[in-house]
Amino acid sequence: MSGAPAIETSGLRKTYRTRRGRQVAVQGLDLHVPAGGVHGFLGPNGSGKTTSIRMLLGLINADSGTMTIFGHPVPDDLPAVIDRVGAIVESPKFFPAFSGRTNLELLAGAIGAPKSRVGEVLEATHLADRAKDHYAAYSLGMKQRLAVAATLLKDPDLLIFDEPTNGLDPAGIREVRDTMRDLGQRGKTVLVSSHILAEVEQVADTVSIIGRGHLLASGSVSTILGSQGTTVVRVGVSEPDRAATLLAYEGWTTRREGTHLVVEGASDPAAVTRALALAGLYVHELTPVVPDLESVFLDLTTHEQLGAPPTSRASRWGGRK
Amino acid sequence: MMRLLVVETRRLWLRRLTWFTLFAGLLVIGLTGVATWQQAQPVSAAEQAQSDNDYQQALKDWQANGEQMLKDCLQQQAEAQKTDPKADFQCQAASQAPQREWFGRQPPSFLEIAQNTTRNAALTVGFLVFLIGASAVAAEFTTGAIGTWLTFEPRRLRVLTSKLVATGVTGFLASAALVALLVGTTYAISRYAGTVGALPSDGLRALGLLTLRVTAAATLAGLVGASLGALTRHTGAAIAVALGYAVAIEGFVRAWKPELAPFLVDPNLNAWIGGQSTYSVPLCSTNAEGFYSCTYVEHTLWQADGARFGGIVVALLILAALWAFRHRDVT
C-alpha cells in the first residue's frame, strides 16, 4: 500500500433522521489527503467535517460512498490500519474518575503497548507532573494534551485532529500548532479539521474546503491562495478617477479605495501598468493583493450558503491535487 | 481478545461504583447479621417460663372445652354438608390436644437461617451486580469514552464481548464473595450464640448448591445490566427499564393473565433458586343455576424451567446488545 494517499473518499454520503425528516450531513464528498504533511480540512460549523471524520474512523456508518485509509477500504479493513491512525474527534473524551495515567494505561493495554510508552507520551505532552490527577480535574488544555498523548501511544502515521484548539488559550493553541507542524515535518500525515482558518493557514501544506457536506475546493495552500491572489492588484496612480475610467474601458473591474484603485481580474499586472502609462498616467505603487485563506474560505462558503452551484468553484481552484 | 478482557476487567475493578456497590452489599450483610443475631439467640429462662405457662394454660383449656369444641365443629360440618357433601372442617385435627413444641420460640439452626438469608439475599445481590454491569457499560457512552476506545479497537463485537465477559467474571466474583460472606457471617453468629445445630452432609450440600444458584443468578443479572447498558446507553435508563419491567409488566401480567407465569422472571427466578415455584390459574364457569364460580388449578415451575428461561432471556438480551452496538452510530 506504499504510495497510497493517506485518506481518500469518493461519493461519501450521510444523512441523519431528525424530527423534520432526513437531514443531509455529508453529500457526495470526494476527499483526497496526500500522505505526509499537514492537511487542513476546512468548513463552517455544520458543514460535515466531524461527520466525515467519524465515518472514516468507523464510529458512524456511511449511507453510501467509499473510503480508504492508506489504501485500506474502511470501515471493513479498519482493524488492519487502525494502529497507524491516531484521532481526536471533537472534544477529548476519557473516563472522568480515572487519572490521566490510568486512562492512558487502559488504552495502552488495549493495543498491547508497553507501560513505559505511557510515561513517554505523558512527558512528551508535559503532563507527567499531573498524571495522577483525575481527568475531571484537568483544564481544557490539559484534556486536549491528554488526547494528543493518547494518539501518540500508537506512534501513528496518520493523525486526525478535529477542532484541536477549541477552548485553548493562546499558549495552548500555539503548542498544538507546533505539535502538528512537527509531526508533519517528521513525515506523518496530519488531518486537522477546523473553522479557525488562521491557525490552519500557518501549518497546513494542503487544504480541502467543504460546505454543506461536499467539497468546494482542494489543493495546496499556495495554489488556492495564488489562484485568487494574482487577479487583484492595488494601484497607486495620479488621477485615479481618470485611471478608473480608462481601466474600465479596457475591461477591468475597478473600485476606489481611498487614493488607490483596486483592480480585479488583473491576471497580468504589467498589462495594467502598460495601459495606464500609454494614457500618460504614471503608477507610483502596484501591490498584488494576496488573499488569506479566510477570504477564500468566506468567498467559497458564502456563495455556498447563497446556493450557487459548488462544482463551478471546485473547478475554479483546479480541483483536487 | 484476551488483552481486551484483561483491560476491561481491570477497568471494572478500578471503578468507584463497583466498590461502592460492594460496600452497599456489606451494609446489607451487616443488617442481615443483626436479624440473624436476634434469631440465633438461645431461649432465655424467662422465655422458657413464659412458654411453659402458655402451654399449661392451653392444656387446661383443652381439657375443659376440647370435647365440646369437637362436637360443635362436627355439628357445623354436618350443616355444611347438607349443601356441599364434600365439606370437611378438619375437626379432629383442630381439636387435638396442644403439644409442648407449639409454644415458645425454638432458635433456628445455622442451616435453617443460612438457607433463608441466602434465598432472601438473592434479589439484593442480583440488583447490586446488575448495577455494576449497567453502569460500567453505560458510563462509556455517557462520557463519550467509547468513541476514544473504538479508535483503538474498531472491532465492535470484540469490544462489547470483552465488556460482557468482564462483567460476567466481575459479577461472579463479587456475588460469590458477598454470598460467601453472608453465609460465613451467619455461621459465626450461630456459633457464637451456641445454636449452630446439626450439620448433616446433605444439608451442607443443599446450602452449597443454593449459594451457587444465587451466585449464578446474580452473574446473569450483571450480564442483563451490561446488555441494557449497551442498549439504552444510560445507567438511569437501564435501571428504569429493569424496574419498570418488574413493576409494570410482571405485576400487570400476573394479575391479568396468571397462565403466563412461565414467561415471567419472578416465578422462574424462584423456581431456579428454591427448586420449584407454584402458580394458580383460575378455571371459572357458570353452572345450571346461574352461579358463577372458580376453582384454582395449581401448576409448578421446576428448577430446570427456571434455568432454561433465564438462559434464553439473557442470551436474547446479549444478542440484541451486540446487534445494536455493531450497527448503531457512536456519536
GROMACS .gro file of C-alpha atoms in nm, chain A:
model
  321
    1MET     CA    1   0.000   0.000   0.000
    2SER     CA    2   0.303   0.230  -0.029
    3GLY     CA    3   0.234   0.547  -0.223
    4ALA     CA    4  -0.135   0.533  -0.144
    5PRO     CA    5  -0.292   0.857  -0.025
    6ALA     CA    6  -0.342   0.882   0.347
    7ILE     CA    7  -0.715   0.930   0.304
    8GLU     CA    8  -0.938   0.905   0.003
    9THR     CA    9  -1.315   0.922  -0.007
   10SER     CA   10  -1.549   0.907  -0.300
   11GLY     CA   11  -1.916   0.992  -0.309
   12LEU     CA   12  -1.939   0.978   0.069
   13ARG     CA   13  -2.289   1.043   0.193
   14LYS     CA   14  -2.451   1.051   0.534
   15THR     CA   15  -2.799   1.153   0.638
   16TYR     CA   16  -2.947   1.176   0.985
   17ARG     CA   17  -3.305   1.111   1.077
   18THR     CA   18  -3.449   1.412   1.255
   19ARG     CA   19  -3.796   1.521   1.360
   20ARG     CA   20  -3.817   1.725   1.044
   21GLY     CA   21  -3.723   1.432   0.824
   22ARG     CA   22  -3.388   1.329   0.688
   23GLN     CA   23  -3.111   1.583   0.716
   24VAL     CA   24  -2.814   1.554   0.483
   25ALA     CA   25  -2.485   1.596   0.672
   26VAL     CA   26  -2.246   1.483   0.401
   27GLN     CA   27  -2.338   1.458   0.036
   28GLY     CA   28  -2.104   1.303  -0.215
   29LEU     CA   29  -1.780   1.408  -0.051
   30ASP     CA   30  -1.469   1.336  -0.257
   31LEU     CA   31  -1.167   1.391  -0.037
   32HIS     CA   32  -0.802   1.331  -0.114
   33VAL     CA   33  -0.543   1.370   0.160
   34PRO     CA   34  -0.189   1.301   0.038
   35ALA     CA   35   0.043   1.105   0.263
   36GLY     CA   36   0.282   1.324   0.461
   37GLY     CA   37   0.241   1.682   0.575
   38VAL     CA   38  -0.043   1.874   0.731
   39HIS     CA   39  -0.377   1.883   0.552
   40GLY     CA   40  -0.637   2.135   0.661
   41PHE     CA   41  -0.996   2.020   0.649
   42LEU     CA   42  -1.196   2.338   0.650
   43GLY     CA   43  -1.560   2.423   0.657
   44PRO     CA   44  -1.810   2.624   0.853
   45ASN     CA   45  -1.983   2.475   1.155
   46GLY     CA   46  -2.227   2.209   1.044
   47SER     CA   47  -2.060   2.158   0.707
   48GLY     CA   48  -1.995   1.788   0.772
   49LYS     CA   49  -1.632   1.784   0.887
   50THR     CA   50  -1.685   1.589   1.208
   51THR     CA   51  -1.937   1.356   1.046
   52SER     CA   52  -1.684   1.276   0.772
   53ILE     CA   53  -1.412   1.207   1.028
   54ARG     CA   54  -1.644   0.986   1.231
   55MET     CA   55  -1.726   0.787   0.918
   56LEU     CA   56  -1.357   0.744   0.842
   57LEU     CA   57  -1.300   0.610   1.192
   58GLY     CA   58  -1.595   0.372   1.174
   59LEU     CA   59  -1.783   0.550   1.451
   60ILE     CA   60  -2.082   0.617   1.231
   61ASN     CA   61  -2.198   0.434   0.923
   62ALA     CA   62  -2.197   0.598   0.583
   63ASP     CA   63  -2.513   0.574   0.374
   64SER     CA   64  -2.306   0.534   0.058
   65GLY     CA   65  -1.966   0.603  -0.091
   66THR     CA   66  -1.621   0.459  -0.042
   67MET     CA   67  -1.335   0.546   0.192
   68THR     CA   68  -0.976   0.432   0.216
   69ILE     CA   69  -0.701   0.497   0.468
   70PHE     CA   70  -0.352   0.423   0.333
   71GLY     CA   71  -0.524   0.223   0.061
   72HIS     CA   72  -0.726   0.006   0.301
   73PRO     CA   73  -1.101   0.026   0.245
   74VAL     CA   74  -1.270   0.139   0.563
   75PRO     CA   75  -1.458   0.064   0.776
   76ASP     CA   76  -1.428  -0.301   0.664
   77ASP     CA   77  -1.050  -0.308   0.678
   78LEU     CA   78  -1.014  -0.058   0.961
   79PRO     CA   79  -0.867  -0.315   1.206
   80ALA     CA   80  -0.575  -0.362   0.967
   81VAL     CA   81  -0.490   0.006   0.962
   82ILE     CA   82  -0.614   0.142   1.295
   83ASP     CA   83  -0.273   0.101   1.457
   84ARG     CA   84  -0.144   0.362   1.210
   85VAL     CA   85  -0.418   0.611   1.295
   86GLY     CA   86  -0.448   0.838   1.597
   87ALA     CA   87  -0.754   1.058   1.630
   88ILE     CA   88  -0.918   1.316   1.849
   89VAL     CA   89  -1.278   1.363   1.746
   90GLU     CA   90  -1.434   1.686   1.870
   91SER     CA   91  -1.354   1.725   2.240
   92PRO     CA   92  -1.132   1.473   2.419
   93LYS     CA   93  -1.334   1.202   2.593
   94PHE     CA   94  -1.194   0.987   2.871
   95PHE     CA   95  -1.315   0.837   3.198
   96PRO     CA   96  -1.351   1.138   3.429
   97ALA     CA   97  -1.298   0.947   3.756
   98PHE     CA   98  -0.969   0.793   3.642
   99SER     CA   99  -0.638   0.972   3.639
  100GLY     CA  100  -0.475   1.074   3.314
  101ARG     CA  101  -0.220   0.797   3.359
  102THR     CA  102  -0.485   0.531   3.424
  103ASN     CA  103  -0.679   0.638   3.117
  104LEU     CA  104  -0.367   0.606   2.905
  105GLU     CA  105  -0.268   0.275   3.067
  106LEU     CA  106  -0.606   0.126   2.978
  107LEU     CA  107  -0.572   0.238   2.616
  108ALA     CA  108  -0.214   0.116   2.604
  109GLY     CA  109  -0.329  -0.218   2.742
  110ALA     CA  110  -0.591  -0.245   2.468
  111ILE     CA  111  -0.328  -0.216   2.194
  112GLY     CA  112  -0.054  -0.402   2.377
  113ALA     CA  113   0.173  -0.100   2.408
  114PRO     CA  114   0.429  -0.125   2.690
  115LYS     CA  115   0.361   0.069   3.009
  116SER     CA  116   0.679   0.267   2.958
  117ARG     CA  117   0.519   0.419   2.649
  118VAL     CA  118   0.260   0.585   2.874
  119GLY     CA  119   0.534   0.766   3.064
  120GLU     CA  120   0.697   0.872   2.740
  121VAL     CA  121   0.384   1.028   2.592
  122LEU     CA  122   0.299   1.197   2.924
  123GLU     CA  123   0.644   1.351   2.922
  124ALA     CA  124   0.611   1.450   2.558
  125THR     CA  125   0.285   1.632   2.626
  126HIS     CA  126   0.409   1.792   2.952
  127LEU     CA  127   0.154   1.609   3.162
  128ALA     CA  128   0.385   1.392   3.369
  129ASP     CA  129   0.352   1.600   3.684
  130ARG     CA  130  -0.029   1.595   3.669
  131ALA     CA  131  -0.060   1.235   3.552
  132LYS     CA  132  -0.205   1.113   3.882
  133ASP     CA  133  -0.481   1.375   3.891
  134HIS     CA  134  -0.833   1.279   3.794
  135TYR     CA  135  -0.915   1.360   3.433
  136ALA     CA  136  -1.222   1.552   3.553
  137ALA     CA  137  -0.991   1.797   3.732
  138TYR     CA  138  -0.794   1.877   3.417
  139SER     CA  139  -0.827   2.210   3.239
  140LEU     CA  140  -0.946   2.202   2.881
  141GLY     CA  141  -0.590   2.248   2.760
  142MET     CA  142  -0.470   1.954   2.969
  143LYS     CA  143  -0.754   1.739   2.840
  144GLN     CA  144  -0.653   1.829   2.488
  145ARG     CA  145  -0.292   1.740   2.566
  146LEU     CA  146  -0.400   1.408   2.715
  147ALA     CA  147  -0.589   1.337   2.394
  148VAL     CA  148  -0.277   1.413   2.194
  149ALA     CA  149  -0.084   1.184   2.430
  150ALA     CA  150  -0.337   0.908   2.364
  151THR     CA  151  -0.292   0.940   1.988
  152LEU     CA  152   0.085   0.919   2.031
  153LEU     CA  153   0.060   0.587   2.219
  154LYS     CA  154   0.045   0.416   1.882
  155ASP     CA  155   0.315   0.625   1.710
  156PRO     CA  156   0.068   0.662   1.421
  157ASP     CA  157   0.139   0.758   1.062
  158LEU     CA  158  -0.191   0.947   1.033
  159LEU     CA  159  -0.319   1.183   1.299
  160ILE     CA  160  -0.668   1.323   1.279
  161PHE     CA  161  -0.732   1.632   1.491
  162ASP     CA  162  -1.089   1.756   1.489
  163GLU     CA  163  -1.106   2.119   1.606
  164PRO     CA  164  -0.796   2.068   1.822
  165THR     CA  165  -0.772   2.421   1.956
  166ASN     CA  166  -1.130   2.461   2.075
  167GLY     CA  167  -1.127   2.626   2.415
  168LEU     CA  168  -0.749   2.654   2.435
  169ASP     CA  169  -0.568   2.969   2.546
  170PRO     CA  170  -0.316   3.128   2.307
  171ALA     CA  171  -0.027   2.931   2.456
  172GLY     CA  172  -0.221   2.607   2.417
  173ILE     CA  173  -0.312   2.692   2.059
  174ARG     CA  174   0.050   2.758   1.979
  175GLU     CA  175   0.152   2.431   2.143
  176VAL     CA  176  -0.097   2.228   1.938
  177ARG     CA  177   0.008   2.412   1.624
  178ASP     CA  178   0.374   2.337   1.690
  179THR     CA  179   0.291   1.973   1.757
  180MET     CA  180   0.108   1.945   1.424
  181ARG     CA  181   0.385   2.120   1.236
  182ASP     CA  182   0.645   1.898   1.399
  183LEU     CA  183   0.452   1.582   1.316
  184GLY     CA  184   0.408   1.695   0.956
  185GLN     CA  185   0.780   1.767   0.924
  186ARG     CA  186   0.856   1.418   1.059
  187GLY     CA  187   0.671   1.270   0.764
  188LYS     CA  188   0.346   1.195   0.945
  189THR     CA  189   0.016   1.286   0.787
  190VAL     CA  190  -0.190   1.526   0.995
  191LEU     CA  191  -0.551   1.595   0.904
  192VAL     CA  192  -0.667   1.894   1.101
  193SER     CA  193  -1.026   1.997   1.084
  194SER     CA  194  -1.105   2.349   1.186
  195HIS     CA  195  -1.311   2.654   1.119
  196ILE     CA  196  -1.036   2.879   1.257
  197LEU     CA  197  -0.851   2.944   0.937
  198ALA     CA  198  -0.557   3.146   1.058
  199GLU     CA  199  -0.428   2.855   1.260
  200VAL     CA  200  -0.463   2.614   0.969
  201GLU     CA  201  -0.302   2.854   0.725
  202GLN     CA  202   0.007   2.863   0.942
  203VAL     CA  203   0.064   2.489   0.944
  204ALA     CA  204  -0.119   2.331   0.651
  205ASP     CA  205   0.055   2.223   0.332
  206THR     CA  206  -0.268   2.130   0.159
  207VAL     CA  207  -0.632   2.202   0.235
  208SER     CA  208  -0.978   2.083   0.148
  209ILE     CA  209  -1.268   2.320   0.193
  210ILE     CA  210  -1.615   2.177   0.231
  211GLY     CA  211  -1.955   2.333   0.262
  212ARG     CA  212  -2.291   2.170   0.310
  213GLY     CA  213  -2.129   1.830   0.308
  214HIS     CA  214  -1.941   1.843  -0.020
  215LEU     CA  215  -1.604   1.953  -0.148
  216LEU     CA  216  -1.572   2.315  -0.259
  217ALA     CA  217  -1.200   2.333  -0.315
  218SER     CA  218  -0.890   2.130  -0.260
  219GLY     CA  219  -0.521   2.166  -0.322
  220SER     CA  220  -0.205   2.315  -0.183
  221VAL     CA  221  -0.247   2.632   0.019
  222SER     CA  222  -0.029   2.829  -0.221
  223THR     CA  223  -0.232   2.714  -0.521
  224ILE     CA  224  -0.558   2.808  -0.362
  225LEU     CA  225  -0.433   3.144  -0.242
  226GLY     CA  226  -0.235   3.214  -0.555
  227SER     CA  227  -0.516   3.146  -0.794
  228GLN     CA  228  -0.706   3.433  -0.640
  229GLY     CA  229  -0.408   3.649  -0.542
  230THR     CA  230  -0.288   3.707  -0.897
  231THR     CA  231  -0.617   3.852  -1.007
  232VAL     CA  232  -0.634   4.155  -0.777
  233VAL     CA  233  -0.387   4.444  -0.761
  234ARG     CA  234  -0.389   4.767  -0.564
  235VAL     CA  235  -0.272   5.058  -0.775
  236GLY     CA  236  -0.146   5.399  -0.662
  237VAL     CA  237  -0.178   5.635  -0.957
  238SER     CA  238  -0.210   6.005  -1.032
  239GLU     CA  239  -0.566   6.096  -1.135
  240PRO     CA  240  -0.730   5.783  -1.003
  241ASP     CA  241  -1.074   5.876  -1.142
  242ARG     CA  242  -0.939   5.905  -1.496
  243ALA     CA  243  -0.742   5.586  -1.444
  244ALA     CA  244  -1.056   5.405  -1.329
  245THR     CA  245  -1.247   5.514  -1.636
  246LEU     CA  246  -0.964   5.404  -1.861
  247LEU     CA  247  -0.922   5.063  -1.695
  248ALA     CA  248  -1.297   5.002  -1.703
  249TYR     CA  249  -1.291   5.080  -2.075
  250GLU     CA  250  -1.011   4.824  -2.114
  251GLY     CA  251  -1.226   4.558  -1.941
  252TRP     CA  252  -1.106   4.555  -1.583
  253THR     CA  253  -1.328   4.592  -1.282
  254THR     CA  254  -1.212   4.866  -1.051
  255ARG     CA  255  -1.313   5.028  -0.726
  256ARG     CA  256  -1.175   5.321  -0.531
  257GLU     CA  257  -1.005   5.252  -0.203
  258GLY     CA  258  -0.901   5.593  -0.067
  259THR     CA  259  -0.649   5.742  -0.306
  260HIS     CA  260  -0.586   5.400  -0.459
  261LEU     CA  261  -0.763   5.182  -0.710
  262VAL     CA  262  -0.828   4.813  -0.661
  263VAL     CA  263  -0.827   4.634  -0.995
  264GLU     CA  264  -0.983   4.290  -1.021
  265GLY     CA  265  -0.914   4.038  -1.292
  266ALA     CA  266  -0.557   4.160  -1.335
  267SER     CA  267  -0.401   3.825  -1.411
  268ASP     CA  268  -0.109   4.015  -1.570
  269PRO     CA  269  -0.030   4.322  -1.352
  270ALA     CA  270   0.213   4.451  -1.612
  271ALA     CA  271  -0.078   4.497  -1.853
  272VAL     CA  272  -0.237   4.741  -1.606
  273THR     CA  273   0.085   4.942  -1.579
  274ARG     CA  274   0.124   4.947  -1.955
  275ALA     CA  275  -0.233   5.063  -2.021
  276LEU     CA  276  -0.204   5.345  -1.771
  277ALA     CA  277   0.138   5.454  -1.899
  278LEU     CA  278   0.013   5.469  -2.257
  279ALA     CA  279  -0.253   5.713  -2.138
  280GLY     CA  280   0.005   5.923  -1.959
  281LEU     CA  281  -0.092   5.807  -1.614
  282TYR     CA  282   0.202   5.709  -1.405
  283VAL     CA  283   0.186   5.432  -1.146
  284HIS     CA  284   0.373   5.505  -0.826
  285GLU     CA  285   0.260   5.189  -0.645
  286LEU     CA  286   0.135   4.848  -0.759
  287THR     CA  287   0.074   4.582  -0.498
  288PRO     CA  288  -0.071   4.238  -0.568
  289VAL     CA  289  -0.349   4.177  -0.320
  290VAL     CA  290  -0.278   3.832  -0.177
  291PRO     CA  291  -0.587   3.693  -0.009
  292ASP     CA  292  -0.560   3.495   0.308
  293LEU     CA  293  -0.728   3.161   0.349
  294GLU     CA  294  -1.008   3.325   0.537
  295SER     CA  295  -1.115   3.541   0.246
  296VAL     CA  296  -1.101   3.243   0.010
  297PHE     CA  297  -1.297   3.038   0.260
  298LEU     CA  298  -1.556   3.309   0.311
  299ASP     CA  299  -1.588   3.363  -0.060
  300LEU     CA  300  -1.647   2.993  -0.119
  301THR     CA  301  -1.874   2.924   0.174
  302THR     CA  302  -2.075   3.244   0.144
  303HIS     CA  303  -2.159   3.163  -0.214
  304GLU     CA  304  -2.240   2.812  -0.098
  305GLN     CA  305  -2.488   2.941   0.153
  306LEU     CA  306  -2.647   3.151  -0.119
  307GLY     CA  307  -2.698   2.833  -0.315
  308ALA     CA  308  -2.460   2.878  -0.606
  309PRO     CA  309  -2.353   2.553  -0.768
  310PRO     CA  310  -2.038   2.429  -0.598
  311THR     CA  311  -1.893   2.241  -0.888
  312SER     CA  312  -1.801   2.557  -1.079
  313ARG     CA  313  -1.595   2.681  -0.786
  314ALA     CA  314  -1.431   2.347  -0.725
  315SER     CA  315  -1.301   2.350  -1.080
  316ARG     CA  316  -1.205   2.718  -1.046
  317TRP     CA  317  -0.944   2.617  -0.791
  318GLY     CA  318  -0.813   2.344  -1.006
  319GLY     CA  319  -0.992   2.063  -0.831
  320ARG     CA  320  -0.800   1.805  -0.640
  321LYS     CA  321  -0.429   1.787  -0.638
   0.00000   0.00000   0.00000
